[in-house]
């Protein structure tokens, strides 16, 4: 219990201390005109209240990640607490806050365009392809999964549910963000919080024992520990709740709705810390509910490592009928809301690189129809082979985003070490994983570790020897820190919809 409480307190404290440091480092200016006003279009660029943007951002980045991932990560033992806490603050918090703020300072630009700005045209083209595929794949998976669950609950044919959910996705993707997402996401985001608070109350005041992280517990509790080493497998298993590249694809949605830059800390950093707190609670619940990480491994193995079953069992037992309703919201609604925001992000990513403004509905249809056709086609395929690479691609996306942040801070003469060290760490994680994992090259662990070290060292040397010099050629050293350069770069952007019209008061 002591380890859990310390980690919980550190996460809360980090919001005020480290969050404030990041805010000063990035230069959050409350007087700078936000994209929701300078580029207002009434569809994607429009001001929303801070509390709404926070809950929307939380649900966008969370979904089932901090629940399912945390439960599966708890199978490694109390070391999961350490990764959720330090990862959520030093890597995930930095990743989400700075990438969201860069997007806001660059007019709400999507991730691939930002990466291209700082890592070059080759990375930009690669990120365009990868993020679009990732978004459509997420949308397709979160179309089929909930439809299957709803079929089992209602008896209605799965294909019927797929069409119903697809219709919702189309409306949520095409309509202005305040019409559907802005109205229902806060409700479901609050439900995610209430579920976690209910589980937290049970853990603190009922007869449950949360394992401590001690010298005796500092080892891998997985049944087949040799096949699933803590480093790097734990850091791939627990993504949402620690760090997830998917988050950086979602932040531009809220970067286009925040009303000033100082709202970035509670929305971007605050949502990440909140997600880490939720993940911490669920990791503790997984270990405590069945009596320890060994028992958790045994129980989940008997049920095919089905995290959805575990969530239902924990909530139904500890929270009764109310818990069963919350579990339903978590297992069905959370993935649906992640799916619709994935398709909406895909539309915005495509619109940015096609230079197609989105005020007119027909322009949104030009982009959305092909995306939904591809997404529906994926549901008819056996995409299991593709999906098994999702976790690795997601964390690789996080590593690329962290390197982008490192260069961004470097060329503005900020403290780039706060991003460089996480970049090196995550590069080591994703490189080693693909070298030794069953879906990778299956190399011996230490062979893969040596190769990953060499690759990581090469990338780091490139950063110090070439990237800084190149970026200083592009961005003059006397460039201001107030974001003037971002304005100049994007003042003629096709998503810039200044029309002099008066904004609605919200």
Short mmCIF file of C-alpha atoms in Angstrom, two decimals:
data_model
loop_
_atom_site.label_atom_id
_atom_site.label_comp_id
_atom_site.label_asym_id
_atom_site.label_seq_id
_atom_site.Cartn_x
_atom_site.Cartn_y
_atom_site.Cartn_z
CA UNK A 1 0.00 0.00 0.00
CA UNK A 2 2.85 2.41 0.82
CA UNK A 3 4.38 2.08 -2.67
CA UNK A 4 0.99 2.72 -4.25
CA UNK A 5 0.29 5.79 -2.10
CA UNK A 6 3.74 7.26 -2.74
CA UNK A 7 3.33 6.81 -6.49
CA UNK A 8 -0.14 8.35 -6.34
CA UNK A 9 1.17 11.37 -4.41
CA UNK A 10 4.15 11.80 -6.75
CA UNK A 11 1.85 11.88 -9.77
CA UNK A 12 -0.40 14.50 -8.18
CA UNK A 13 2.58 16.59 -7.06
CA UNK A 14 4.18 16.37 -10.51
CA UNK A 15 1.19 18.13 -12.05
CA UNK A 16 1.93 21.26 -10.01
CA UNK A 17 5.74 21.10 -9.96
CA UNK A 18 6.95 19.51 -13.20
CA UNK A 19 3.90 20.74 -15.09
CA UNK A 20 4.73 24.30 -14.10
CA UNK A 21 8.36 23.80 -15.18
CA UNK A 22 7.27 22.54 -18.61
CA UNK A 23 4.86 25.45 -18.92
CA UNK A 24 7.69 27.93 -18.32
CA UNK A 25 10.04 26.03 -20.63
CA UNK A 26 7.62 25.95 -23.56
CA UNK A 27 6.59 29.58 -22.99
CA UNK A 28 2.81 29.38 -22.58
CA UNK A 29 1.50 32.85 -23.41
CA UNK A 30 -2.07 33.58 -22.26
CA UNK A 31 -2.21 36.69 -24.46
CA UNK A 32 -1.28 34.98 -27.72
CA UNK A 33 -4.28 34.54 -30.04
CA UNK A 34 -5.23 30.82 -30.08
CA UNK A 35 -6.05 28.87 -33.27
CA UNK A 36 -9.71 28.58 -32.25
CA UNK A 37 -9.99 32.32 -32.86
CA UNK A 38 -7.36 33.09 -35.49
CA UNK A 39 -8.53 30.17 -37.67
CA UNK A 40 -12.14 29.81 -36.55
CA UNK A 41 -14.21 27.71 -38.96
CA UNK A 42 -17.08 26.48 -36.76
CA UNK A 43 -16.18 22.83 -37.43
CA UNK A 44 -12.76 21.91 -36.02
CA UNK A 45 -11.51 25.33 -34.97
CA UNK A 46 -13.88 26.68 -32.37
CA UNK A 47 -13.53 27.60 -28.68
CA UNK A 48 -14.72 25.14 -26.05
CA UNK A 49 -14.77 25.52 -22.25
CA UNK A 50 -11.64 24.30 -20.47
CA UNK A 51 -13.47 21.60 -18.51
CA UNK A 52 -14.89 20.17 -21.72
CA UNK A 53 -11.55 20.15 -23.50
CA UNK A 54 -9.98 18.36 -20.52
CA UNK A 55 -12.59 15.59 -20.44
CA UNK A 56 -12.56 15.22 -24.23
CA UNK A 57 -8.77 15.02 -24.26
CA UNK A 58 -8.83 12.45 -21.44
CA UNK A 59 -11.28 10.21 -23.26
CA UNK A 60 -9.47 10.71 -26.58
CA UNK A 61 -6.16 9.52 -25.18
CA UNK A 62 -7.49 6.99 -22.69
CA UNK A 63 -10.19 4.71 -24.02
CA UNK A 64 -9.42 1.26 -22.66
CA UNK A 65 -5.66 1.81 -22.57
CA UNK A 66 -5.12 2.74 -18.90
CA UNK A 67 -7.45 -0.09 -17.83
CA UNK A 68 -6.57 -3.06 -20.04
CA UNK A 69 -2.89 -2.17 -20.44
CA UNK A 70 -2.48 -1.59 -16.70
CA UNK A 71 -4.12 -4.92 -15.83
CA UNK A 72 -1.89 -6.80 -18.24
CA UNK A 73 1.12 -4.81 -17.05
CA UNK A 74 0.32 -5.71 -13.44
CA UNK A 75 1.21 -9.30 -14.35
CA UNK A 76 4.86 -8.17 -14.22
CA UNK A 77 4.46 -7.21 -10.56
CA UNK A 78 4.86 -3.99 -8.52
CA UNK A 79 7.55 -2.72 -10.91
CA UNK A 80 4.56 -1.63 -13.03
CA UNK A 81 3.89 1.11 -10.44
CA UNK A 82 7.31 2.58 -11.11
CA UNK A 83 6.87 2.65 -14.89
CA UNK A 84 3.41 4.20 -14.70
CA UNK A 85 4.62 6.91 -12.31
CA UNK A 86 7.98 7.88 -13.82
CA UNK A 87 6.88 7.15 -17.36
CA UNK A 88 3.69 9.15 -16.97
CA UNK A 89 5.54 12.20 -15.64
CA UNK A 90 8.94 12.32 -17.34
CA UNK A 91 8.00 10.77 -20.69
CA UNK A 92 4.24 10.71 -21.21
CA UNK A 93 3.56 14.07 -19.56
CA UNK A 94 6.36 15.75 -21.51
CA UNK A 95 5.30 14.01 -24.74
CA UNK A 96 1.64 15.00 -24.48
CA UNK A 97 2.09 18.53 -23.19
CA UNK A 98 4.85 19.72 -25.50
CA UNK A 99 3.46 18.04 -28.64
CA UNK A 100 0.05 19.56 -27.89
CA UNK A 101 1.56 22.99 -27.31
CA UNK A 102 3.65 22.83 -30.49
CA UNK A 103 0.47 22.04 -32.40
CA UNK A 104 -1.29 24.96 -30.75
CA UNK A 105 1.59 27.35 -31.49
CA UNK A 106 1.60 26.15 -35.11
CA UNK A 107 -2.11 26.81 -35.64
CA UNK A 108 -3.44 23.37 -34.63
CA UNK A 109 -1.28 21.56 -37.19
CA UNK A 110 -1.39 17.75 -37.17
CA UNK A 111 1.49 15.57 -36.01
CA UNK A 112 2.99 14.48 -39.38
CA UNK A 113 3.35 18.09 -40.53
CA UNK A 114 5.04 19.04 -37.26
CA UNK A 115 7.42 16.08 -37.50
CA UNK A 116 8.25 17.05 -41.07
CA UNK A 117 8.99 20.60 -39.98
CA UNK A 118 11.64 19.45 -37.48
CA UNK A 119 12.85 16.03 -38.70
CA UNK A 120 12.72 16.59 -42.46
CA UNK A 121 10.61 15.64 -45.50
CA UNK A 122 11.40 11.91 -45.43
CA UNK A 123 10.08 11.61 -41.88
CA UNK A 124 7.08 13.75 -42.83
CA UNK A 125 6.05 11.44 -45.66
CA UNK A 126 6.63 8.37 -43.49
CA UNK A 127 4.57 9.82 -40.65
CA UNK A 128 1.74 10.75 -42.98
CA UNK A 129 1.45 7.14 -44.14
CA UNK A 130 1.95 5.56 -40.72
CA UNK A 131 -0.43 7.82 -38.81
CA UNK A 132 -3.18 7.55 -41.41
CA UNK A 133 -2.91 3.76 -41.40
CA UNK A 134 -2.80 3.72 -37.61
CA UNK A 135 -5.89 5.92 -37.28
CA UNK A 136 -7.94 3.86 -39.75
CA UNK A 137 -6.77 0.61 -38.14
CA UNK A 138 -7.74 1.85 -34.67
CA UNK A 139 -11.13 2.92 -36.01
CA UNK A 140 -11.69 -0.47 -37.64
CA UNK A 141 -10.67 -2.46 -34.55
CA UNK A 142 -12.85 -0.32 -32.31
CA UNK A 143 -15.69 -0.91 -34.76
CA UNK A 144 -15.52 -4.71 -34.70
CA UNK A 145 -14.71 -5.20 -31.01
CA UNK A 146 -17.66 -3.32 -29.47
CA UNK A 147 -20.00 -4.73 -32.14
CA UNK A 148 -19.06 -8.26 -31.06
CA UNK A 149 -19.64 -7.45 -27.39
CA UNK A 150 -23.01 -5.85 -28.14
CA UNK A 151 -24.02 -8.90 -30.17
CA UNK A 152 -23.39 -11.10 -27.17
CA UNK A 153 -25.38 -8.79 -24.91
CA UNK A 154 -28.38 -8.19 -27.17
CA UNK A 155 -28.49 -11.08 -29.63
CA UNK A 156 -28.58 -8.61 -32.52
CA UNK A 157 -26.35 -9.61 -35.44
CA UNK A 158 -22.78 -8.27 -35.27
CA UNK A 159 -22.94 -6.84 -38.79
CA UNK A 160 -25.99 -4.78 -37.78
CA UNK A 161 -24.07 -3.34 -34.84
CA UNK A 162 -21.12 -2.59 -37.14
CA UNK A 163 -23.36 -0.51 -39.40
CA UNK A 164 -24.89 1.31 -36.41
CA UNK A 165 -21.48 2.15 -34.95
CA UNK A 166 -20.18 3.10 -38.40
CA UNK A 167 -23.06 5.54 -38.83
CA UNK A 168 -22.14 7.12 -35.49
CA UNK A 169 -18.48 7.33 -36.59
CA UNK A 170 -19.50 9.11 -39.79
CA UNK A 171 -21.57 11.69 -37.90
CA UNK A 172 -18.87 12.24 -35.24
CA UNK A 173 -16.22 12.66 -37.93
CA UNK A 174 -18.15 15.06 -40.16
CA UNK A 175 -20.15 17.24 -37.76
CA UNK A 176 -18.63 20.20 -35.88
CA UNK A 177 -16.74 19.01 -32.82
CA UNK A 178 -19.18 20.61 -30.39
CA UNK A 179 -22.24 18.82 -31.80
CA UNK A 180 -21.55 15.20 -30.75
CA UNK A 181 -18.05 14.86 -29.30
CA UNK A 182 -18.38 18.04 -27.26
CA UNK A 183 -21.66 16.84 -25.76
CA UNK A 184 -21.22 13.14 -25.00
CA UNK A 185 -17.47 12.84 -24.39
CA UNK A 186 -17.52 14.80 -21.11
CA UNK A 187 -20.18 12.42 -19.78
CA UNK A 188 -18.17 9.32 -20.62
CA UNK A 189 -14.94 10.93 -19.44
CA UNK A 190 -16.59 11.57 -16.09
CA UNK A 191 -17.74 7.92 -15.99
CA UNK A 192 -14.14 6.80 -16.51
CA UNK A 193 -13.15 8.91 -13.51
CA UNK A 194 -15.99 7.63 -11.33
CA UNK A 195 -15.09 4.02 -12.08
CA UNK A 196 -11.48 4.64 -11.05
CA UNK A 197 -12.54 6.53 -7.91
CA UNK A 198 -14.85 3.67 -6.93
CA UNK A 199 -12.07 1.12 -7.32
CA UNK A 200 -9.67 3.41 -5.42
CA UNK A 201 -12.11 3.66 -2.49
CA UNK A 202 -12.42 -0.13 -2.35
CA UNK A 203 -8.64 -0.58 -2.43
CA UNK A 204 -8.09 1.90 0.39
CA UNK A 205 -10.90 0.92 2.73
CA UNK A 206 -11.66 -2.76 2.08
CA UNK A 207 -9.55 -5.75 3.06
CA UNK A 208 -7.27 -5.73 0.03
CA UNK A 209 -3.48 -5.86 0.13
CA UNK A 210 -1.55 -4.01 -2.55
CA UNK A 211 1.95 -5.48 -3.04
CA UNK A 212 4.94 -3.30 -2.22
CA UNK A 213 7.87 -2.63 -4.50
CA UNK A 214 10.71 -4.00 -2.40
CA UNK A 215 14.01 -5.79 -2.95
CA UNK A 216 12.17 -9.10 -2.72
CA UNK A 217 9.53 -8.04 -5.25
CA UNK A 218 11.91 -6.42 -7.70
CA UNK A 219 11.62 -9.13 -10.33
CA UNK A 220 9.45 -10.31 -13.19
CA UNK A 221 6.29 -12.08 -12.00
CA UNK A 222 5.22 -13.15 -15.49
CA UNK A 223 4.74 -16.91 -15.79
CA UNK A 224 7.14 -17.11 -18.72
CA UNK A 225 9.56 -14.39 -17.61
CA UNK A 226 12.29 -15.34 -20.09
CA UNK A 227 9.89 -14.86 -23.01
CA UNK A 228 8.49 -11.60 -21.63
CA UNK A 229 11.41 -9.62 -20.12
CA UNK A 230 10.48 -6.49 -18.18
CA UNK A 231 12.73 -4.45 -20.44
CA UNK A 232 11.36 -3.81 -23.01
CA UNK A 233 8.06 -5.76 -22.91
CA UNK A 234 6.51 -3.97 -19.92
CA UNK A 235 7.11 -0.62 -21.61
CA UNK A 236 5.21 -1.81 -24.67
CA UNK A 237 2.40 -3.44 -22.66
CA UNK A 238 1.64 -0.35 -20.57
CA UNK A 239 1.46 2.44 -23.14
CA UNK A 240 -1.57 4.54 -22.25
CA UNK A 241 -0.94 5.44 -18.61
CA UNK A 242 2.80 5.93 -19.21
CA UNK A 243 3.48 7.11 -22.77
CA UNK A 244 1.64 6.52 -26.02
CA UNK A 245 2.31 7.89 -29.49
CA UNK A 246 -1.43 7.77 -30.21
CA UNK A 247 -1.84 10.72 -27.84
CA UNK A 248 0.15 13.05 -30.08
CA UNK A 249 -2.22 12.31 -32.96
CA UNK A 250 -5.19 13.32 -30.81
CA UNK A 251 -3.86 16.50 -29.20
CA UNK A 252 -4.35 18.70 -32.32
CA UNK A 253 -8.11 18.17 -31.93
CA UNK A 254 -8.03 20.08 -28.64
CA UNK A 255 -5.21 22.41 -29.73
CA UNK A 256 -7.80 23.83 -32.14
CA UNK A 257 -10.32 24.38 -29.32
CA UNK A 258 -8.30 25.77 -26.38
CA UNK A 259 -8.94 29.43 -25.66
CA UNK A 260 -5.43 30.35 -24.49
CA UNK A 261 -2.05 28.67 -24.17
CA UNK A 262 -2.16 28.42 -20.38
CA UNK A 263 -5.04 25.97 -20.74
CA UNK A 264 -2.51 23.56 -22.25
CA UNK A 265 -1.18 22.49 -18.85
CA UNK A 266 -4.51 21.27 -17.39
CA UNK A 267 -5.68 19.83 -20.71
CA UNK A 268 -2.57 18.15 -22.16
CA UNK A 269 -0.41 17.54 -19.09
CA UNK A 270 -3.37 17.20 -16.73
CA UNK A 271 -5.11 14.59 -18.89
CA UNK A 272 -1.90 12.54 -19.09
CA UNK A 273 -1.38 12.65 -15.30
CA UNK A 274 -5.04 11.73 -14.82
CA UNK A 275 -4.62 8.78 -17.16
CA UNK A 276 -1.55 7.66 -15.20
CA UNK A 277 -3.54 7.84 -11.95
CA UNK A 278 -6.29 5.71 -13.52
CA UNK A 279 -3.69 3.21 -14.74
CA UNK A 280 -2.07 3.11 -11.30
CA UNK A 281 -5.43 2.31 -9.69
CA UNK A 282 -6.16 -0.49 -12.15
CA UNK A 283 -2.68 -1.99 -11.85
CA UNK A 284 -3.14 -2.06 -8.07
CA UNK A 285 -6.62 -3.53 -8.43
CA UNK A 286 -5.32 -6.29 -10.68
CA UNK A 287 -2.69 -7.34 -8.16
CA UNK A 288 -4.82 -6.88 -5.04
CA UNK A 289 -8.12 -8.38 -6.20
CA UNK A 290 -6.73 -11.88 -6.76
CA UNK A 291 -4.18 -11.76 -3.94
CA UNK A 292 -0.98 -10.84 -5.75
CA UNK A 293 0.73 -10.76 -9.15
CA UNK A 294 1.29 -14.56 -9.19
CA UNK A 295 -2.42 -15.19 -8.66
CA UNK A 296 -3.25 -12.55 -11.28
CA UNK A 297 -1.07 -14.40 -13.80
CA UNK A 298 -2.74 -17.71 -13.00
CA UNK A 299 -6.28 -16.32 -13.16
CA UNK A 300 -5.79 -14.42 -16.41
CA UNK A 301 -4.09 -17.44 -18.00
CA UNK A 302 -7.20 -19.49 -17.22
CA UNK A 303 -9.29 -16.89 -19.08
CA UNK A 304 -7.01 -16.40 -22.06
CA UNK A 305 -5.47 -13.15 -20.72
CA UNK A 306 -8.86 -11.52 -21.32
CA UNK A 307 -8.60 -8.09 -19.71
CA UNK A 308 -12.27 -7.34 -20.46
CA UNK A 309 -13.30 -10.33 -18.33
CA UNK A 310 -11.04 -9.11 -15.51
CA UNK A 311 -12.51 -5.59 -15.61
CA UNK A 312 -16.04 -6.97 -15.46
CA UNK A 313 -15.14 -9.30 -12.57
CA UNK A 314 -13.47 -6.58 -10.52
CA UNK A 315 -16.17 -3.91 -11.02
CA UNK A 316 -19.11 -6.29 -10.59
CA UNK A 317 -17.67 -7.74 -7.38
CA UNK A 318 -16.50 -4.52 -5.77
CA UNK A 319 -19.07 -2.00 -7.02
CA UNK A 320 -22.15 -4.16 -7.56
CA UNK A 321 -24.75 -3.22 -10.18
CA UNK A 322 -23.34 0.27 -10.45
CA UNK A 323 -19.96 -1.24 -11.22
CA UNK A 324 -21.48 -3.46 -13.89
CA UNK A 325 -22.89 -0.38 -15.63
CA UNK A 326 -19.52 1.37 -15.46
CA UNK A 327 -17.81 -1.75 -16.78
CA UNK A 328 -20.24 -1.75 -19.70
CA UNK A 329 -19.37 1.89 -20.40
CA UNK A 330 -15.69 1.07 -20.23
CA UNK A 331 -15.71 -2.07 -22.37
CA UNK A 332 -18.16 -0.81 -25.01
CA UNK A 333 -18.28 2.99 -25.00
CA UNK A 334 -14.58 3.73 -24.41
CA UNK A 335 -13.35 1.94 -27.53
CA UNK A 336 -16.15 3.47 -29.61
CA UNK A 337 -15.12 6.97 -28.54
CA UNK A 338 -11.49 6.15 -29.35
CA UNK A 339 -12.59 4.90 -32.76
CA UNK A 340 -14.54 8.01 -33.73
CA UNK A 341 -11.72 10.34 -32.64
CA UNK A 342 -9.29 8.18 -34.65
CA UNK A 343 -11.33 8.70 -37.83
CA UNK A 344 -11.69 12.41 -37.09
CA UNK A 345 -7.92 12.69 -36.58
CA UNK A 346 -7.37 10.85 -39.86
CA UNK A 347 -9.57 13.40 -41.64
CA UNK A 348 -7.59 16.29 -40.15
CA UNK A 349 -4.22 14.70 -40.94
CA UNK A 350 -5.26 14.15 -44.56
CA UNK A 351 -6.70 17.66 -44.80
CA UNK A 352 -3.44 19.18 -43.60
CA UNK A 353 -1.22 17.47 -46.14
CA UNK A 354 -3.76 17.81 -48.97
CA UNK A 355 -4.14 21.53 -48.15
CA UNK A 356 -7.92 21.15 -48.13
CA UNK A 357 -9.82 23.41 -45.76
CA UNK A 358 -12.68 21.74 -43.88
CA UNK A 359 -15.31 24.43 -43.50
CA UNK A 360 -17.51 23.03 -46.29
CA UNK A 361 -19.19 19.65 -45.72
CA UNK A 362 -18.35 18.47 -49.24
CA UNK A 363 -14.62 18.90 -48.53
CA UNK A 364 -14.97 16.82 -45.38
CA UNK A 365 -16.74 14.17 -47.44
CA UNK A 366 -13.95 14.14 -50.05
CA UNK A 367 -11.56 12.93 -47.35
CA UNK A 368 -13.86 10.96 -45.06
CA UNK A 369 -15.54 8.67 -47.63
CA UNK A 370 -12.27 6.97 -48.71
CA UNK A 371 -11.22 6.63 -45.06
CA UNK A 372 -14.46 4.91 -44.09
CA UNK A 373 -14.37 2.66 -47.16
CA UNK A 374 -10.88 1.49 -46.20
CA UNK A 375 -11.89 1.14 -42.56
CA UNK A 376 -14.92 -0.96 -43.41
CA UNK A 377 -12.84 -3.10 -45.79
CA UNK A 378 -10.41 -3.81 -42.94
CA UNK A 379 -13.28 -5.14 -40.83
CA UNK A 380 -13.90 -7.80 -43.49
CA UNK A 381 -10.29 -8.99 -43.38
CA UNK A 382 -8.27 -11.00 -40.92
CA UNK A 383 -6.16 -8.13 -39.68
CA UNK A 384 -4.80 -9.98 -36.64
CA UNK A 385 -1.30 -10.06 -38.10
CA UNK A 386 -1.34 -6.28 -38.60
CA UNK A 387 -2.85 -5.61 -35.19
CA UNK A 388 -0.15 -7.52 -33.33
CA UNK A 389 2.28 -4.81 -34.44
CA UNK A 390 0.03 -2.00 -33.20
CA UNK A 391 1.61 -1.71 -29.72
CA UNK A 392 5.11 -1.52 -31.19
CA UNK A 393 4.12 1.02 -33.88
CA UNK A 394 2.37 3.09 -31.22
CA UNK A 395 5.49 3.31 -29.05
CA UNK A 396 7.69 3.92 -32.10
CA UNK A 397 5.41 6.86 -32.89
CA UNK A 398 6.03 8.11 -29.35
CA UNK A 399 9.79 7.86 -29.89
CA UNK A 400 9.57 9.87 -33.13
CA UNK A 401 7.43 12.51 -31.39
CA UNK A 402 9.96 12.75 -28.57
CA UNK A 403 12.81 13.29 -31.05
CA UNK A 404 10.69 16.02 -32.69
CA UNK A 405 10.23 17.68 -29.31
CA UNK A 406 13.98 17.41 -28.68
CA UNK A 407 14.80 19.25 -31.90
CA UNK A 408 12.05 21.82 -31.25
CA UNK A 409 13.53 22.64 -27.83
CA UNK A 410 17.07 22.63 -29.20
CA UNK A 411 16.51 25.17 -31.96
CA UNK A 412 14.77 27.45 -29.48
CA UNK A 413 17.70 27.16 -27.05
CA UNK A 414 15.56 25.54 -24.37
CA UNK A 415 16.52 22.66 -22.06
CA UNK A 416 16.44 19.86 -24.65
CA UNK A 417 17.79 17.26 -22.20
CA UNK A 418 14.33 16.81 -20.70
CA UNK A 419 13.26 15.40 -24.08
CA UNK A 420 16.55 13.89 -25.27
CA UNK A 421 16.83 11.36 -22.44
CA UNK A 422 13.24 10.08 -22.90
CA UNK A 423 13.89 9.95 -26.67
CA UNK A 424 16.95 7.75 -26.16
CA UNK A 425 15.08 5.53 -23.68
CA UNK A 426 12.05 4.98 -25.92
CA UNK A 427 14.26 4.39 -28.97
CA UNK A 428 16.02 1.65 -27.02
CA UNK A 429 12.67 0.15 -26.00
CA UNK A 430 11.14 -0.05 -29.47
CA UNK A 431 14.37 -1.13 -31.19
CA UNK A 432 15.10 -3.92 -28.72
CA UNK A 433 11.49 -5.08 -28.76
CA UNK A 434 11.28 -5.58 -32.52
CA UNK A 435 14.63 -7.38 -32.48
CA UNK A 436 13.67 -9.96 -29.85
CA UNK A 437 9.84 -10.16 -29.91
CA UNK A 438 7.91 -13.14 -31.39
CA UNK A 439 6.46 -10.81 -34.05
CA UNK A 440 9.96 -9.41 -34.66
CA UNK A 441 13.31 -11.01 -35.47
CA UNK A 442 13.42 -13.34 -32.44
CA UNK A 443 17.08 -12.64 -31.76
CA UNK A 444 18.66 -13.70 -28.45
CA UNK A 445 18.10 -11.04 -25.81
CA UNK A 446 21.68 -9.83 -25.36
CA UNK A 447 22.37 -9.92 -29.08
CA UNK A 448 19.34 -7.71 -29.64
CA UNK A 449 20.37 -5.49 -26.75
CA UNK A 450 23.80 -4.90 -28.30
CA UNK A 451 22.34 -4.12 -31.72
CA UNK A 452 19.75 -1.78 -30.17
CA UNK A 453 22.55 0.01 -28.29
CA UNK A 454 24.46 0.52 -31.53
CA UNK A 455 21.39 1.83 -33.39
CA UNK A 456 20.47 4.13 -30.53
CA UNK A 457 24.02 5.47 -30.28
CA UNK A 458 24.07 6.13 -34.02
CA UNK A 459 20.80 8.09 -33.88
CA UNK A 460 22.00 10.09 -30.89
CA UNK A 461 25.29 10.94 -32.59
CA UNK A 462 23.35 12.06 -35.66
CA UNK A 463 21.34 14.35 -33.45
CA UNK A 464 24.40 15.99 -31.95
CA UNK A 465 26.55 16.13 -35.09
CA UNK A 466 24.08 16.83 -37.90
CA UNK A 467 20.54 17.59 -36.79
CA UNK A 468 21.36 20.58 -34.59
CA UNK A 469 23.54 22.12 -37.30
CA UNK A 470 20.88 21.60 -39.95
CA UNK A 471 18.12 23.03 -37.80
CA UNK A 472 20.21 26.05 -36.88
CA UNK A 473 20.58 26.67 -40.61
CA UNK A 474 16.79 26.58 -40.98
CA UNK A 475 15.90 28.40 -37.76
CA UNK A 476 18.15 31.43 -37.10
CA UNK A 477 19.67 31.55 -33.63
CA UNK A 478 18.13 34.95 -32.96
CA UNK A 479 14.65 33.60 -33.57
CA UNK A 480 12.22 34.68 -30.86
CA UNK A 481 10.77 32.29 -28.32
CA UNK A 482 7.27 33.69 -28.62
CA UNK A 483 6.36 31.57 -31.60
CA UNK A 484 6.76 34.28 -34.25
CA UNK A 485 8.33 31.78 -36.62
CA UNK A 486 5.38 29.43 -36.36
CA UNK A 487 3.06 32.26 -37.38
CA UNK A 488 5.21 33.12 -40.38
CA UNK A 489 5.40 29.51 -41.45
CA UNK A 490 1.67 28.95 -41.30
CA UNK A 491 0.08 32.33 -41.91
CA UNK A 492 -0.86 31.18 -45.41
CA UNK A 493 -1.86 27.70 -44.35
CA UNK A 494 -4.98 26.34 -46.09
CA UNK A 495 -6.48 25.64 -42.68
CA UNK A 496 -6.17 29.33 -41.81
CA UNK A 497 -9.75 30.47 -42.10
CA UNK A 498 -9.57 34.05 -40.91
CA UNK A 499 -12.67 35.76 -42.14
CA UNK A 500 -13.11 38.61 -39.72
CA UNK A 501 -16.39 37.15 -38.47
CA UNK A 502 -17.30 37.59 -34.86
CA UNK A 503 -16.97 34.47 -32.76
CA UNK A 504 -19.87 33.11 -30.79
CA UNK A 505 -19.67 33.70 -27.06
CA UNK A 506 -19.35 30.39 -25.20
#
